[in-house]
Coordinates of C-alpha atoms in Angstrom, one line a residue:
M429 CA 0.2 -0.1 0.0
E430 CA 1.0 3.6 -0.8
F431 CA -0.1 6.8 1.2
I432 CA -0.2 10.1 0.2
F433 CA -1.8 12.8 3.1
D434 CA -1.7 16.6 2.4
N435 CA -2.0 19.0 4.9
A436 CA -4.4 16.2 6.6
C437 CA -5.9 16.4 10.0
F438 CA -7.0 13.7 12.1
G439 CA -9.3 13.8 14.9
L440 CA -10.2 11.6 18.1
R441 CA -13.7 12.0 19.9
G442 CA -13.7 16.2 19.2
E443 CA -9.6 16.7 19.3
I444 CA -7.5 17.1 16.7
V445 CA -4.7 14.6 17.3
I446 CA -2.8 15.1 13.9
D447 CA -2.5 17.9 12.7
K448 CA -1.2 19.1 8.8
L449 CA 0.2 15.7 8.2
T450 CA 2.0 16.0 4.5
A451 CA 3.8 12.9 4.1
S452 CA 4.5 10.5 0.8
I453 CA 4.8 6.7 2.2
T454 CA 5.7 4.2 -0.6
N455 CA 5.1 0.4 -0.8
E456 CA 7.6 -0.7 2.2
S457 CA 7.4 -2.2 5.7
Y458 CA 8.3 0.6 8.4
Y459 CA 9.5 0.7 11.9
L460 CA 7.4 3.9 13.8
N461 CA 10.2 5.5 15.7
G462 CA 10.0 8.3 18.2
E463 CA 9.9 9.2 22.2
I464 CA 7.0 8.4 24.3
G465 CA 4.3 10.3 23.4
S466 CA 5.4 11.4 20.0
G467 CA 2.1 10.2 18.0
K468 CA 3.8 6.8 16.7
S469 CA 0.2 4.7 17.9
I470 CA -1.7 7.8 16.9
L471 CA -0.2 7.3 13.3
L472 CA -1.4 3.5 13.0
Q473 CA -4.5 5.0 14.3
A474 CA -5.1 7.1 11.3
L475 CA -3.2 4.7 9.2
G476 CA -6.1 1.7 10.1
L477 CA -9.2 4.1 9.9
K478 CA -9.6 4.7 13.0
L479 CA -9.5 8.3 13.0
S480 CA -11.6 10.7 11.5
L481 CA -10.3 12.7 8.7
I482 CA -11.4 16.4 9.4
S483 CA -9.6 18.2 6.5
G484 CA -6.6 18.2 3.6
R485 CA -6.3 14.9 1.4
R486 CA -5.3 11.3 2.0
E487 CA -5.4 8.8 -0.8
I488 CA -4.4 5.0 -0.9
A489 CA -3.1 3.4 -3.6
E490 CA -2.4 -0.5 -4.3
R491 CA 0.2 -1.1 -7.3
G492 CA 0.0 2.3 -8.0
K493 CA -4.0 2.8 -8.4
L494 CA -5.7 4.5 -6.5
I495 CA -8.4 2.1 -4.2
T496 CA -11.8 2.9 -2.4
L497 CA -11.6 3.4 1.7
S498 CA -13.8 0.2 1.6
D499 CA -11.7 -1.8 -0.3
Y500 CA -8.9 -0.7 2.0
H501 CA -10.8 -1.4 4.9
E502 CA -10.7 -5.2 3.9
K503 CA -7.3 -5.3 3.3
V504 CA -5.8 -3.6 6.6
R505 CA -6.0 -5.1 10.4
L506 CA -4.6 -2.9 13.3
I507 CA -3.6 -4.8 16.3
N508 CA -3.3 -2.8 19.5
L509 CA -5.0 -2.9 22.9
E510 CA -7.9 -1.6 21.8
S511 CA -7.8 -5.1 19.8
D512 CA -8.1 -6.7 23.3
Q513 CA -10.1 -4.4 24.7
S514 CA -12.7 -5.5 21.7
L515 CA -12.9 -8.7 23.3
T516 CA -14.4 -7.9 26.7
G517 CA -17.5 -6.4 25.5
A518 CA -20.3 -4.7 27.1
T519 CA -20.8 -7.2 30.3
S520 CA -17.6 -8.1 31.3
Y521 CA -15.4 -7.0 33.8
Y522 CA -11.7 -7.2 35.2
Q523 CA -12.0 -10.3 36.9
Q524 CA -14.4 -12.4 34.4
R525 CA -11.0 -14.7 33.6
Y526 CA -11.2 -16.1 36.9
H527 CA -14.8 -16.5 37.2
S528 CA -15.8 -19.8 35.3
G529 CA -19.3 -19.6 33.7
M530 CA -19.6 -15.9 34.0
G531 CA -21.0 -14.0 30.6
E532 CA -20.1 -16.1 27.6
D533 CA -17.5 -18.8 27.4
V534 CA -16.1 -18.6 24.0
S535 CA -13.2 -21.2 23.5
L536 CA -10.0 -20.1 21.6
R537 CA -10.8 -22.5 18.3
N538 CA -14.4 -20.8 18.2
Y539 CA -12.8 -17.4 18.4
L540 CA -10.7 -18.5 15.5
E541 CA -13.4 -20.0 13.9
Q542 CA -15.3 -16.8 14.0
H543 CA -12.5 -15.0 12.0
G544 CA -11.7 -17.5 9.7
F545 CA -9.9 -20.4 10.7
R546 CA -10.9 -23.1 8.7
R547 CA -10.2 -27.0 9.8
D548 CA -9.3 -28.0 6.5
Q549 CA -6.6 -25.1 6.1
A550 CA -3.0 -27.1 6.6
F551 CA -1.9 -23.7 6.5
H552 CA -4.2 -22.4 9.2
Y553 CA -2.8 -25.1 12.0
D554 CA 0.1 -24.3 10.1
L555 CA 0.6 -20.9 11.6
I556 CA -1.3 -21.8 14.8
T557 CA 1.6 -24.3 16.0
R558 CA 4.1 -21.4 14.8
S559 CA 2.6 -19.5 17.7
N560 CA 2.6 -22.2 20.4
L561 CA -1.8 -22.2 20.6
D562 CA -2.3 -25.5 19.2
E563 CA -2.8 -26.9 23.0
C564 CA -5.0 -24.1 24.0
L565 CA -7.4 -24.6 21.3
D566 CA -10.3 -25.6 23.7
N567 CA -9.6 -23.2 26.5
F568 CA -12.2 -19.8 27.0
I569 CA -10.3 -16.8 26.3
F570 CA -10.8 -14.9 29.0
T571 CA -8.4 -18.1 30.7
L572 CA -5.5 -17.5 28.4
S573 CA -2.5 -15.7 29.3
N574 CA -1.8 -11.7 28.0
G575 CA 0.6 -13.2 25.9
Q576 CA -1.4 -16.1 24.2
R577 CA -4.6 -13.4 23.5
K578 CA -2.1 -11.1 21.6
K579 CA -1.1 -14.1 19.3
M580 CA -4.5 -15.2 19.0
I581 CA -5.5 -11.8 17.5
L582 CA -2.5 -11.6 15.8
L583 CA -3.9 -15.2 14.0
S584 CA -7.2 -13.8 13.5
A585 CA -6.2 -11.0 11.4
L586 CA -4.0 -14.0 9.0
F587 CA -6.9 -15.8 8.5
K588 CA -9.1 -12.6 7.1
Q589 CA -5.7 -12.7 4.5
S590 CA -4.7 -8.9 5.2
K591 CA -2.7 -7.1 3.4
L592 CA -1.3 -4.5 5.7
L593 CA -0.8 -5.7 9.1
L594 CA -0.8 -2.5 11.7
L595 CA 1.3 -4.2 14.9
D596 CA 1.4 -1.4 18.0
N597 CA 4.0 -3.2 20.3
P598 CA 3.5 -6.9 19.5
F599 CA 6.1 -8.2 21.5
V600 CA 5.2 -7.1 24.6
G601 CA 3.9 -9.7 27.4
L602 CA 5.5 -12.7 25.2
D603 CA 8.4 -14.3 26.5
V604 CA 11.6 -15.0 24.9
A605 CA 11.2 -17.9 22.9
S606 CA 7.7 -16.4 21.6
R607 CA 8.9 -12.9 20.8
N608 CA 11.3 -15.3 18.6
N609 CA 8.9 -17.0 17.2
L610 CA 6.7 -13.9 16.2
H611 CA 10.4 -12.9 14.3
H612 CA 10.1 -16.1 12.5
L613 CA 6.6 -15.6 11.6
L614 CA 6.7 -11.7 11.0
F615 CA 9.6 -12.9 8.0
Y616 CA 7.5 -15.4 6.8
L617 CA 4.4 -12.8 6.5
H618 CA 6.7 -10.1 4.8
H619 CA 8.9 -12.2 3.0
D620 CA 6.5 -15.4 1.6
L621 CA 3.4 -14.2 2.0
G622 CA 4.3 -10.3 0.5
I623 CA 2.4 -8.6 3.9
Q624 CA 3.2 -5.1 3.9
L625 CA 4.4 -4.3 8.2
F626 CA 4.2 -1.3 9.6
I627 CA 5.4 -1.8 13.5
T628 CA 6.3 -0.2 16.7
C629 CA 8.6 -1.5 19.4
R630 CA 11.5 -1.0 21.4
E631 CA 14.5 -0.7 19.0
N632 CA 16.1 -3.9 19.9
E633 CA 13.0 -5.5 18.7
V634 CA 12.7 -4.7 15.4
P635 CA 12.7 -7.8 12.9
D636 CA 16.0 -7.3 11.2
F637 CA 14.0 -7.6 7.5
I638 CA 12.6 -3.8 8.1
K639 CA 14.9 -1.2 6.8
N640 CA 12.9 1.5 6.6
E641 CA 11.6 4.0 9.7
I642 CA 9.4 6.4 10.2
Y643 CA 10.3 9.0 12.7
L644 CA 8.1 10.8 14.8
K645 CA 8.8 14.4 17.3
K646 CA 5.9 16.0 18.8
G647 CA 3.0 14.6 16.8
A648 CA 4.5 15.1 13.3
I649 CA 6.9 13.2 11.1
D650 CA 10.2 14.1 11.0
Y651 CA 12.2 11.4 9.0
I652 CA 11.2 8.8 6.6
G653 CA 13.8 7.2 5.0
T654 CA 16.2 4.2 5.6
R655 CA 16.7 3.2 9.0
R656 CA 18.7 5.3 11.2
V657 CA 22.1 3.5 13.0
K658 CA 20.9 4.6 16.9
V659 CA 22.6 6.7 19.0
D660 CA 22.7 6.1 22.5
S661 CA 21.2 9.2 24.8
Q662 CA 22.6 10.0 27.9
T663 CA 19.5 9.4 30.4
Q664 CA 19.2 12.3 32.9
S665 CA 18.6 11.7 36.8
N666 CA 16.3 14.1 38.5
S667 CA 17.9 13.6 42.2
A668 CA 16.8 16.2 44.0
L669 CA 13.2 15.4 42.7
L670 CA 13.5 11.6 43.9
S671 CA 14.4 12.3 47.2
E672 CA 11.8 14.3 47.7
I673 CA 9.2 11.9 46.3
S674 CA 11.6 9.0 48.6
E675 CA 11.1 11.7 52.1
V676 CA 7.6 11.8 51.4
W677 CA 7.2 8.4 50.5
L678 CA 8.6 7.3 54.0
K679 CA 6.4 10.3 55.6
R680 CA 3.2 8.7 54.4
K681 CA 4.0 4.7 54.4
S682 CA 2.6 2.8 57.4
S683 CA 4.6 1.9 60.3
Q684 CA 2.8 -1.7 61.2
I685 CA 4.9 -4.6 61.2
F686 CA 3.0 -7.9 59.6
D687 CA 4.5 -11.6 60.4
S688 CA 4.4 -12.4 56.7
I689 CA 3.6 -10.2 53.6
L690 CA 2.1 -13.6 51.8
E691 CA 1.8 -17.5 52.9
L692 CA 0.5 -19.8 50.4
S693 CA 0.3 -23.3 51.5
D694 CA -0.8 -26.2 48.8
I695 CA -2.2 -24.0 46.4
N696 CA -3.8 -26.0 43.6
V697 CA -5.7 -24.6 40.2
S698 CA -7.4 -25.6 37.4
Y699 CA -9.4 -24.4 34.6
N700 CA -11.0 -26.9 31.9
G701 CA -9.5 -29.8 33.7
K702 CA -6.0 -28.2 33.0
N703 CA -3.9 -27.9 36.0
I704 CA -2.3 -24.6 36.1
L705 CA -1.0 -24.3 39.8
Q706 CA -0.3 -27.7 41.6
N707 CA 0.8 -28.2 45.4
L708 CA 2.4 -24.8 45.2
Y709 CA 4.0 -23.0 49.0
W710 CA 5.3 -19.7 48.8
T711 CA 6.1 -17.4 51.4
I712 CA 7.3 -13.2 51.3
K713 CA 8.4 -11.8 54.0
Q714 CA 8.0 -8.1 54.5
G715 CA 10.4 -6.1 52.9
E716 CA 11.4 -8.9 50.5
K717 CA 11.8 -7.6 46.6
I718 CA 10.9 -10.6 44.0
A719 CA 11.1 -10.7 40.3
L720 CA 8.4 -13.9 39.0
L721 CA 9.4 -15.3 35.9
G722 CA 7.7 -18.1 33.6
K723 CA 6.7 -18.6 30.2
N724 CA 3.0 -17.4 29.0
G725 CA 0.5 -19.4 30.4
S726 CA 2.6 -20.7 33.7
G727 CA 0.2 -18.9 35.9
K728 CA 1.6 -16.0 37.1
S729 CA -1.1 -13.7 36.4
T730 CA -3.5 -16.6 38.2
L731 CA -0.8 -16.4 41.0
L732 CA -1.2 -12.8 41.1
S733 CA -4.8 -13.4 41.3
L734 CA -5.2 -15.0 44.4
I735 CA -3.3 -12.7 46.0
Y736 CA -4.8 -9.3 45.0
A737 CA -8.5 -10.7 45.9
D738 CA -9.6 -10.9 42.1
N739 CA -9.9 -15.3 42.0
P740 CA -13.0 -16.6 44.0
L741 CA -10.6 -19.7 44.1
A742 CA -8.5 -18.2 46.7
Y743 CA -11.5 -19.0 49.4
A744 CA -10.9 -23.1 48.1
N745 CA -7.3 -22.6 49.0
H746 CA -4.7 -21.8 51.9
V747 CA -4.7 -17.5 50.9
Y748 CA -2.7 -15.6 54.1
V749 CA -2.3 -11.9 53.1
F750 CA -0.9 -9.6 55.6
G751 CA -1.7 -12.6 58.5
H752 CA -5.3 -13.2 57.7
K753 CA -6.5 -16.2 56.0
R754 CA -9.0 -15.3 53.0
G755 CA -12.2 -16.1 53.6
T756 CA -12.5 -15.5 57.2
G757 CA -14.7 -12.3 56.9
E758 CA -12.7 -9.7 55.5
S759 CA -13.6 -7.4 52.6
I760 CA -12.0 -7.2 49.7
W761 CA -10.5 -3.7 49.9
S762 CA -9.4 -4.1 53.5
I763 CA -6.9 -6.2 51.5
K764 CA -6.6 -4.3 48.3
K765 CA -6.2 -1.1 50.9
H766 CA -2.3 -2.3 51.2
M767 CA -1.3 -3.4 48.1
G768 CA -0.4 -1.1 44.6
F769 CA -1.0 -2.9 41.7
I770 CA -0.7 -3.2 37.5
S771 CA -1.0 -5.5 34.8
P772 CA -1.8 -5.8 31.2
E773 CA -5.7 -6.4 32.3
L774 CA -6.1 -4.1 34.5
H775 CA -4.8 -1.7 31.7
I776 CA -7.5 -3.0 29.1
Y777 CA -10.5 -2.5 31.4
T778 CA -9.6 0.9 32.7
N779 CA -12.0 3.5 32.1
S780 CA -10.4 5.8 29.3
N781 CA -13.3 8.5 29.4
Q782 CA -11.8 9.6 33.2
T783 CA -9.0 12.2 33.3
V784 CA -5.3 11.0 34.3
E785 CA -6.0 12.5 38.0
H786 CA -8.9 10.3 38.3
I787 CA -7.2 7.1 37.5
V788 CA -4.7 7.8 39.4
C789 CA -6.9 8.8 42.6
E790 CA -8.3 5.5 42.2
G791 CA -5.3 3.7 43.6
F792 CA -6.4 5.3 46.9
F793 CA -9.9 3.3 46.8
D794 CA -11.7 0.4 45.7
N795 CA -14.0 2.2 43.6
Y796 CA -13.1 6.1 43.2
S797 CA -16.0 8.5 42.9
P798 CA -15.8 12.4 43.4
H799 CA -17.2 11.8 46.7
H800 CA -14.1 10.2 47.9
K801 CA -12.2 12.7 49.7
I802 CA -9.1 13.8 48.0
S803 CA -6.8 15.8 50.6
A804 CA -4.7 18.4 49.9
G805 CA -1.6 16.5 50.9
D806 CA -2.7 13.4 48.1
T807 CA -3.0 16.1 45.6
Q808 CA 0.4 17.1 45.9
W809 CA 1.7 13.9 46.4
I810 CA 0.0 12.8 42.9
V811 CA 1.3 15.8 41.2
L812 CA 4.7 15.1 42.7
L813 CA 4.5 11.6 41.0
L814 CA 3.4 12.8 37.7
R815 CA 6.0 15.5 37.9
Y816 CA 8.5 12.9 37.8
I817 CA 7.2 10.7 34.5
G818 CA 6.5 14.3 32.4
L819 CA 2.9 14.4 33.1
E820 CA 2.2 16.9 35.5
D821 CA 0.4 18.7 32.5
K822 CA -1.4 16.1 31.2
K823 CA -3.4 15.8 34.7
G824 CA -6.9 16.8 33.5
Q825 CA -6.5 15.3 30.3
L826 CA -8.9 12.0 29.6
F827 CA -7.0 8.9 29.5
S828 CA -7.8 8.2 26.2
L829 CA -6.0 10.8 24.5
L830 CA -2.8 9.6 26.3
S831 CA -0.2 7.3 24.3
F832 CA -0.1 3.7 24.8
G833 CA 3.2 4.4 27.3
Q834 CA 1.9 7.6 28.6
Q835 CA -1.5 5.5 30.1
R836 CA 1.1 2.3 31.2
L837 CA 2.8 5.5 33.1
V838 CA -0.5 6.7 34.4
L839 CA -0.8 2.8 35.8
F840 CA 2.4 2.6 37.0
I841 CA 1.8 5.7 39.2
R842 CA -1.6 4.8 40.1
A843 CA 0.3 1.1 41.8
L844 CA 2.7 3.9 43.7
A845 CA -0.1 6.3 44.8
Q846 CA -1.5 4.6 48.6
V847 CA 2.6 3.9 49.2
P848 CA 1.3 0.1 49.8
E849 CA 3.1 -2.2 51.9
L850 CA 3.1 -4.4 48.9
L851 CA 3.4 -4.0 45.2
L852 CA 2.5 -6.4 42.7
L853 CA 3.9 -5.3 39.3
D854 CA 2.6 -7.2 36.6
E855 CA 4.4 -6.1 33.6
P856 CA 4.5 -2.7 34.2
Y857 CA 7.1 -1.8 31.4
Q858 CA 5.0 -2.9 28.3
G859 CA 4.9 -0.1 25.8
L860 CA 7.9 1.4 27.3
D861 CA 11.1 2.5 25.8
W862 CA 14.5 1.8 27.9
T863 CA 14.5 5.2 28.7
E864 CA 11.3 5.3 30.6
V865 CA 12.1 1.9 32.2
E866 CA 15.3 3.0 33.0
K867 CA 13.7 6.2 35.1
C868 CA 10.7 4.1 36.8
N869 CA 13.7 2.1 37.7
R870 CA 15.5 4.6 39.4
L871 CA 12.1 5.6 41.4
L872 CA 11.6 1.5 42.7
N873 CA 15.1 1.9 43.9
A874 CA 14.9 4.5 45.4
I875 CA 11.4 4.7 47.3
L876 CA 12.0 0.6 48.1
G877 CA 15.1 0.8 49.3
A878 CA 14.2 3.6 51.6
S879 CA 11.5 1.5 52.6
D880 CA 9.9 -2.3 54.3
T881 CA 7.5 -2.6 50.7
S882 CA 7.4 -5.7 49.6
L883 CA 7.6 -6.2 45.9
I884 CA 6.7 -8.8 43.3
F885 CA 7.9 -7.9 39.8
I886 CA 6.5 -9.8 36.9
T887 CA 8.2 -10.0 33.4
H888 CA 9.5 -11.9 30.8
C889 CA 12.6 -9.7 30.3
K890 CA 15.3 -10.1 32.5
E891 CA 16.7 -6.4 31.7
E892 CA 13.6 -4.9 33.2
I893 CA 14.0 -6.0 36.6
P894 CA 15.3 -3.1 39.0
K895 CA 18.3 -3.4 41.1
I896 CA 16.5 -3.4 44.3
V897 CA 14.9 -7.5 43.8
D898 CA 16.7 -9.4 45.7
N899 CA 15.4 -13.0 44.7
Y900 CA 13.9 -14.7 41.4
A901 CA 11.3 -16.8 41.4
Y902 CA 10.6 -19.1 38.7
L903 CA 7.1 -20.9 38.3
E904 CA 6.9 -24.0 36.0
D905 CA 4.4 -27.2 36.0
G906 CA 2.3 -25.1 38.4
K907 CA 5.2 -24.9 41.4
I908 CA 7.8 -22.1 42.4
A909 CA 11.4 -22.1 42.8
I910 CA 13.4 -20.2 44.5
S911 CA 17.1 -18.6 43.3
R912 CA 19.5 -15.3 44.3
K913 CA 19.2 -13.1 41.7

């Protein structure tokens, strides 16, 4: 596909998000590059016909001939956060994947058949095998891991024989083996099937066969051409701001002492006859910082759901949080008020029509609403955290108008806002470049190094793990194994 934009202005929910775009994009595959908030995801939405053309000219051609928008719509597929959100439906909710029988139970096989999968097509089975989804075809999609669901959505696009794939951070949530498999699959799609790709990701994840780059700066295209050699930039550290945040953190931190933060004893969880967690034992003492590692589908997010009071199976198991056994009369909020939490699923179900400040305030309450009282000190604390991540000026802006990476930063700050006893960070750095990862880790190292807050940090990328982490916990075959970092 070839694109011509001439002073094109695009809008989203009444706001102009791309202003006076003038560019000519040839029939090549491109890596979209730029700092966080530069407009990479927004440009993909424009290419995917998800934005309204307010003024200016947009032309799309195939093999030199102009095509209609309806023809183009059949050939293009945008895969991004909204692709995950489209699975939820109006009656779905955040904890649904842990409540069997609630809502519509659609299996992976059913979903793929609805999107073009044909049992008599060997090519389709080959794609499923390449994606490592062949063993979970009969699993309900709400029980799939974040990484498995991303691969499912990509398959649905391939079964529809798309000619152009717009991939917004396709590698996030994938373990090392799955990332390698996806690289091989993308090479096959590009080289053998001639599918054009536009991709956003970290620079070290860009497929080698993509030779072209679109660089964005402050919402505009700054460069189109051959991919350029990366120049490492020096990461600046605001030591004074970090010190101020650490001081406020300690003042707001509870002095309560717990015998243990978490005790899991003989935990067993299964879905559709498949064992997820088996005879699992795990204890975390106050102040411990642990990285939880494991393959896609190994049960990491299910394990966190037991801890964070999202999974009703906690009541059928021996789960002790902050010294209290689940199911002994405590409310869910009495558990959650001591925890800070972020996960890919939380991002999917976040109400994007709220302001940034509202989203962060949700960290203080089970269900934040305007009648809840936020003190002047709370407001100052929120502003301080937003200032550190460079989003202080976005405080009153709608969450939906932020870039994917900016949204992740806001949810990261939401997890820290209440100064919890336990931080549960499930793949917190999805969609962030290394500069932002380093900034967030400096913050974690500063505040956690000065307090006895415990940490469980889930990632598929060891390079993301903050230095403050003491031990690694590996989840495999339903059990936990601990090793020193």
